[in-house]
């Protein structure tokens, strides 16, 4: 058996965490273990809420868990790599897990976009990081691609601001059309990043997104529809419900500033 396949077969069943890194002959690798699926009732509740509010964009994407999500991740990595997206190299796949290579090239330290935005105090630095990631997402869309869970924690950035994408256990195209999958990427991305900008910084971010998406009318339309449908949350002072509420408020204000 090939060395990576052998390592995966030996290690997956002993690994406790769902993801862990190892070193194999000087190569850093990550083993993702087949995990349990999300509770079915939660999925049903979210589907029901999506229909009630008539916002297709919020349709929950099922995570089947186990071997199915492992196979899904391997296949999605291959198809994204084929259109030039920077994703991890798949070393071995089995029903028990997935072995992928660390995305960092040698001395390039990687961080989640989430963390880099959190620690960067300077607006220009945060805005540059934000724009770099947004440009990469748009490039993927121009190649008729889409991501899975395009949150800041699944976008990795290195010292030279190279952007990579990880975490593909789900495939939104199984429940949404391509245009909605792409709008959903913006939803995940903006929801997880907009709150890193202060109120006085938001106009610039808003203007940038309006420009970036001016030739992506479906994404703009779906995002702004979401902003209109849930605008009332800000009227009832959703920000008073804690950090998630604050995050929601800033996100909704950004959506409301989009011009369709
Ligand atoms: N190929 C990789 N290269 C570098 N870091 C990785 C890689 N895969 C996973 N990681 C690290 O592990 C974390 C969790 O991986 P992820 O695939 O997002 O799993 P989960 O489904 O648990 O969110 C990532 O945020 C990243 O820090
Ligand atoms: Mg993740």
Coordinates of C-alpha atoms and ligand atoms in Angstrom, one line a residue:
X1 CA 0.0 0.0 0.0
X2 CA 1.2 3.5 -0.8
X3 CA 2.7 5.3 2.2
X4 CA 0.0 8.0 2.7
X5 CA -2.8 5.5 2.3
X6 CA -1.1 3.2 4.8
X7 CA -0.7 6.1 7.3
X8 CA -4.3 7.0 6.9
X9 CA -5.5 3.4 7.4
X10 CA -3.3 3.1 10.6
X11 CA -4.0 6.5 12.1
X12 CA -7.6 7.4 11.4
X13 CA -9.1 5.0 13.9
X14 CA -6.8 6.1 16.7
X15 CA -7.2 9.9 16.2
X16 CA -9.4 11.5 18.9
X17 CA -9.9 15.0 17.4
X18 CA -11.7 15.4 14.1
X19 CA -8.7 17.1 12.6
X20 CA -5.0 16.8 13.6
X21 CA -1.7 17.5 11.9
X22 CA 1.3 15.1 11.6
X23 CA 4.7 15.1 10.1
X24 CA 5.4 12.4 7.5
X25 CA 9.0 12.3 6.3
X26 CA 9.3 16.1 6.7
X27 CA 6.0 16.8 5.1
X28 CA 3.3 18.4 7.3
X29 CA -0.1 16.8 6.7
X30 CA -3.6 17.0 8.2
X31 CA -5.9 14.1 8.9
X32 CA -9.6 14.8 8.8
X33 CA -11.6 12.0 10.4
X34 CA -15.1 11.1 9.2
X35 CA -17.4 12.9 11.5
X36 CA -21.0 12.6 12.6
X37 CA -23.6 14.4 10.7
X38 CA -25.6 17.4 12.0
X39 CA -28.8 16.5 13.9
X40 CA -31.6 16.0 11.3
X41 CA -34.1 18.1 13.3
X42 CA -31.8 21.1 13.2
X43 CA -31.6 20.8 9.4
X44 CA -35.4 20.5 9.2
X45 CA -35.9 23.6 11.4
X46 CA -33.6 25.7 9.2
X47 CA -35.3 24.4 6.0
X48 CA -38.6 25.4 7.5
X49 CA -37.4 28.9 8.4
X50 CA -35.9 29.4 4.9
X51 CA -39.3 28.7 3.4
X52 CA -41.2 30.8 5.9
X53 CA -39.1 33.8 5.1
X54 CA -38.8 33.0 1.4
X55 CA -35.1 33.5 1.3
X56 CA -33.6 30.7 -0.8
X57 CA -30.1 32.0 0.1
X58 CA -30.5 30.7 3.6
X59 CA -31.3 27.1 2.5
X60 CA -29.2 24.8 4.8
X61 CA -26.7 22.7 3.0
X62 CA -26.7 19.2 4.4
X63 CA -23.6 17.7 5.9
X64 CA -24.1 13.9 5.5
X65 CA -21.1 13.2 7.8
X66 CA -19.0 10.0 7.7
X67 CA -17.6 8.6 4.5
X68 CA -20.0 10.8 2.4
X69 CA -18.5 14.1 3.7
X70 CA -15.0 12.8 3.3
X71 CA -15.7 11.8 -0.3
X72 CA -17.4 15.1 -0.9
X73 CA -14.4 17.0 0.4
X74 CA -11.9 15.1 -1.7
X75 CA -14.0 15.6 -4.9
X76 CA -14.6 19.3 -4.2
X77 CA -10.9 19.9 -3.6
X78 CA -10.1 18.2 -7.0
X79 CA -12.7 20.2 -8.9
X80 CA -11.6 23.5 -7.3
X81 CA -7.9 22.7 -8.0
X82 CA -8.9 22.1 -11.6
X83 CA -10.1 25.7 -12.0
X84 CA -6.9 27.0 -10.4
X85 CA -8.1 27.6 -6.8
X86 CA -5.4 27.3 -4.1
X87 CA -6.7 24.3 -2.1
X88 CA -4.8 21.6 -0.2
X89 CA -3.3 18.6 -2.1
X90 CA -5.2 15.4 -1.4
X91 CA -2.7 12.6 -0.3
X92 CA -5.0 9.8 0.5
X93 CA -8.8 9.1 1.0
X94 CA -10.7 6.3 2.7
X95 CA -14.1 5.9 4.3
X96 CA -12.4 6.7 7.6
X97 CA -10.7 9.9 6.7
X98 CA -8.9 12.3 4.4
X99 CA -5.2 13.0 4.4
X100 CA -4.3 16.4 3.0
X101 CA -1.0 18.3 2.7
X102 CA -0.5 21.5 4.7
X103 CA -1.1 24.3 2.4
X104 CA 1.8 26.4 3.6
X105 CA 4.8 26.3 1.3
X106 CA 8.0 25.8 3.5
X107 CA 8.6 29.0 5.4
X108 CA 5.2 30.6 4.7
X109 CA 3.4 30.9 8.0
X110 CA -0.4 30.6 7.5
X111 CA -3.2 32.1 9.5
X112 CA -7.0 32.0 9.3
X113 CA -8.3 35.2 7.7
X114 CA -10.5 35.5 10.8
X115 CA -7.5 35.8 13.1
X116 CA -5.5 38.1 10.8
X117 CA -8.5 40.5 10.7
X118 CA -8.9 40.3 14.4
X119 CA -5.3 41.3 15.3
X120 CA -4.8 43.9 12.6
X121 CA -5.5 47.3 14.1
X122 CA -4.7 49.4 11.1
X123 CA -7.6 49.9 8.7
X124 CA -5.5 49.7 5.6
X125 CA -4.2 46.3 6.6
X126 CA -7.6 44.9 7.4
X127 CA -9.1 46.4 4.2
X128 CA -6.2 45.0 2.1
X129 CA -6.7 41.5 3.6
X130 CA -10.5 41.7 3.0
X131 CA -10.0 42.8 -0.6
X132 CA -7.5 40.1 -1.4
X133 CA -9.9 37.4 -0.2
X134 CA -12.9 39.0 -1.9
X135 CA -10.9 39.1 -5.2
X136 CA -10.1 35.5 -5.0
X137 CA -13.7 34.5 -4.3
X138 CA -14.8 36.6 -7.3
X139 CA -12.1 34.8 -9.5
X140 CA -13.6 31.5 -8.5
X141 CA -17.0 32.6 -9.5
X142 CA -15.8 33.9 -12.8
X143 CA -14.6 30.3 -13.5
X144 CA -18.1 29.0 -12.6
X145 CA -16.9 27.7 -9.3
X146 CA -18.2 28.2 -5.7
X147 CA -16.9 27.3 -2.2
X148 CA -18.6 25.4 0.6
X149 CA -18.4 27.4 3.8
X150 CA -16.6 30.6 2.8
X151 CA -16.2 31.9 6.4
X152 CA -13.1 33.7 7.5
X153 CA -11.9 30.7 9.5
X154 CA -11.8 28.6 6.3
X155 CA -9.8 31.1 4.3
X156 CA -6.1 30.9 5.0
X157 CA -3.6 33.7 4.3
X158 CA 0.2 33.7 4.3
X159 CA 2.7 36.4 4.9
X160 CA 2.7 37.5 1.3
X161 CA -1.1 37.7 1.4
X162 CA -1.6 34.5 -0.8
X163 CA -5.1 33.3 -0.2
X164 CA -6.1 29.6 0.1
X165 CA -9.4 27.9 0.8
X166 CA -10.2 24.8 3.0
X167 CA -13.0 22.8 4.5
X168 CA -15.3 21.3 1.8
X169 CA -17.4 18.7 3.6
X170 CA -20.6 20.0 2.0
X171 CA -21.6 20.7 -1.6
X172 CA -24.1 23.5 -1.9
X173 CA -24.9 22.6 -5.5
X174 CA -26.9 19.6 -4.2
X175 CA -29.5 22.0 -3.0
X176 CA -29.0 25.3 -4.7
X177 CA -28.4 26.6 -8.3
X178 CA -25.0 27.9 -9.2
X179 CA -25.9 31.6 -8.9
X180 CA -27.3 31.0 -5.4
X181 CA -24.2 29.0 -4.4
X182 CA -22.1 32.0 -5.3
X183 CA -24.3 34.5 -3.5
X184 CA -24.0 32.1 -0.5
X185 CA -20.2 32.4 -0.7
X186 CA -20.6 36.2 -0.3
X187 CA -23.1 35.7 2.5
X188 CA -20.6 33.5 4.5
X189 CA -17.7 35.8 3.7
X190 CA -19.4 39.0 4.6
X191 CA -21.1 37.7 7.7
X192 CA -17.8 36.5 9.1
X193 CA -15.7 39.6 8.1
X194 CA -17.9 42.8 8.1
X195 CA -17.9 43.1 11.8
X196 CA -14.2 43.6 11.8
X197 CA -14.7 47.1 10.4
X198 CA -15.8 50.1 12.4
X199 CA -18.9 52.1 11.6
X200 CA -16.9 54.9 10.0
X201 CA -14.9 52.4 7.9
X202 CA -18.0 50.7 6.5
X203 CA -18.7 53.2 3.6
X204 CA -15.4 52.2 2.0
X205 CA -16.1 48.5 2.4
X206 CA -19.6 49.0 1.1
X207 CA -18.4 50.9 -1.9
X208 CA -15.8 48.3 -2.7
X209 CA -18.4 45.4 -2.6
X210 CA -20.8 47.4 -4.8
X211 CA -18.0 47.8 -7.3
X212 CA -16.8 44.2 -7.1
X213 CA -20.3 42.8 -7.6
X214 CA -21.6 45.2 -10.2
X215 CA -21.3 42.5 -12.8
X216 CA -22.7 39.8 -10.5
X217 CA -26.4 41.0 -10.3
X218 CA -27.8 37.8 -8.9
X219 CA -25.4 37.9 -5.9
X220 CA -26.1 41.6 -5.3
X221 CA -29.9 41.0 -5.6
X222 CA -29.9 38.0 -3.2
X223 CA -27.8 39.7 -0.6
X224 CA -29.7 42.9 -0.7
X225 CA -33.0 41.0 -0.5
X226 CA -31.7 39.4 2.6
X227 CA -30.8 42.8 4.0
X228 CA -34.4 44.0 3.3
X229 CA -36.1 40.9 4.7
X230 CA -34.2 41.0 8.0
X231 CA -33.7 44.8 8.3
X232 CA -36.3 44.8 11.1
X233 CA -33.8 43.0 13.4
X234 CA -31.8 46.2 13.6
X235 CA -35.0 48.2 14.5
X236 CA -35.5 45.9 17.5
X237 CA -31.9 46.4 18.5
X238 CA -30.5 43.0 17.8
X239 CA -27.1 44.2 18.9
X240 CA -28.3 44.2 22.5
X241 CA -28.4 40.4 22.3
X242 CA -24.6 40.2 22.7
X243 CA -21.7 39.6 20.3
X244 CA -23.7 37.6 17.7
X245 CA -26.3 40.4 17.7
X246 CA -23.6 43.1 17.2
X247 CA -22.1 41.0 14.3
X248 CA -25.6 40.7 12.8
X249 CA -26.3 44.4 13.0
X250 CA -23.1 45.4 11.1
X251 CA -23.7 42.7 8.5
X252 CA -27.3 43.8 7.9
X253 CA -26.2 47.4 7.6
X254 CA -23.7 46.4 5.0
X255 CA -26.3 44.4 3.0
X256 CA -28.7 47.4 3.2
X257 CA -26.0 49.6 1.6
X258 CA -25.7 47.4 -1.5
X259 CA -27.1 48.9 -4.6
X260 CA -29.0 46.6 -6.9
Ligands
LIG1 N1 -4.4 21.8 4.5 C1 -4.2 22.6 5.5 N2 -3.2 23.5 5.6 C2 -3.1 24.3 6.7 N3 -3.9 24.3 7.7 C3 -5.0 23.5 7.7 C4 -5.2 22.6 6.6 N4 -6.3 21.9 6.8 C5 -6.8 22.3 8.0 N5 -6.0 23.2 8.6 C6 -6.1 23.9 9.9 O1 -7.1 23.2 10.6 C7 -8.3 24.0 10.9 C8 -9.5 23.2 10.7 O2 -9.7 22.6 9.4 P1 -11.1 22.5 8.7 O3 -10.8 21.8 7.4 O4 -11.6 23.9 8.5 O5 -11.9 21.6 9.6 P2 -13.3 21.8 10.4 O6 -14.3 21.1 9.6 O7 -13.0 21.2 11.8 O8 -13.6 23.3 10.5 C9 -8.1 25.1 9.9 O9 -8.8 26.3 10.2 C10 -6.7 25.3 9.7 O10 -6.2 26.1 10.7
LIG2 MG1 -13.4 24.9 9.2

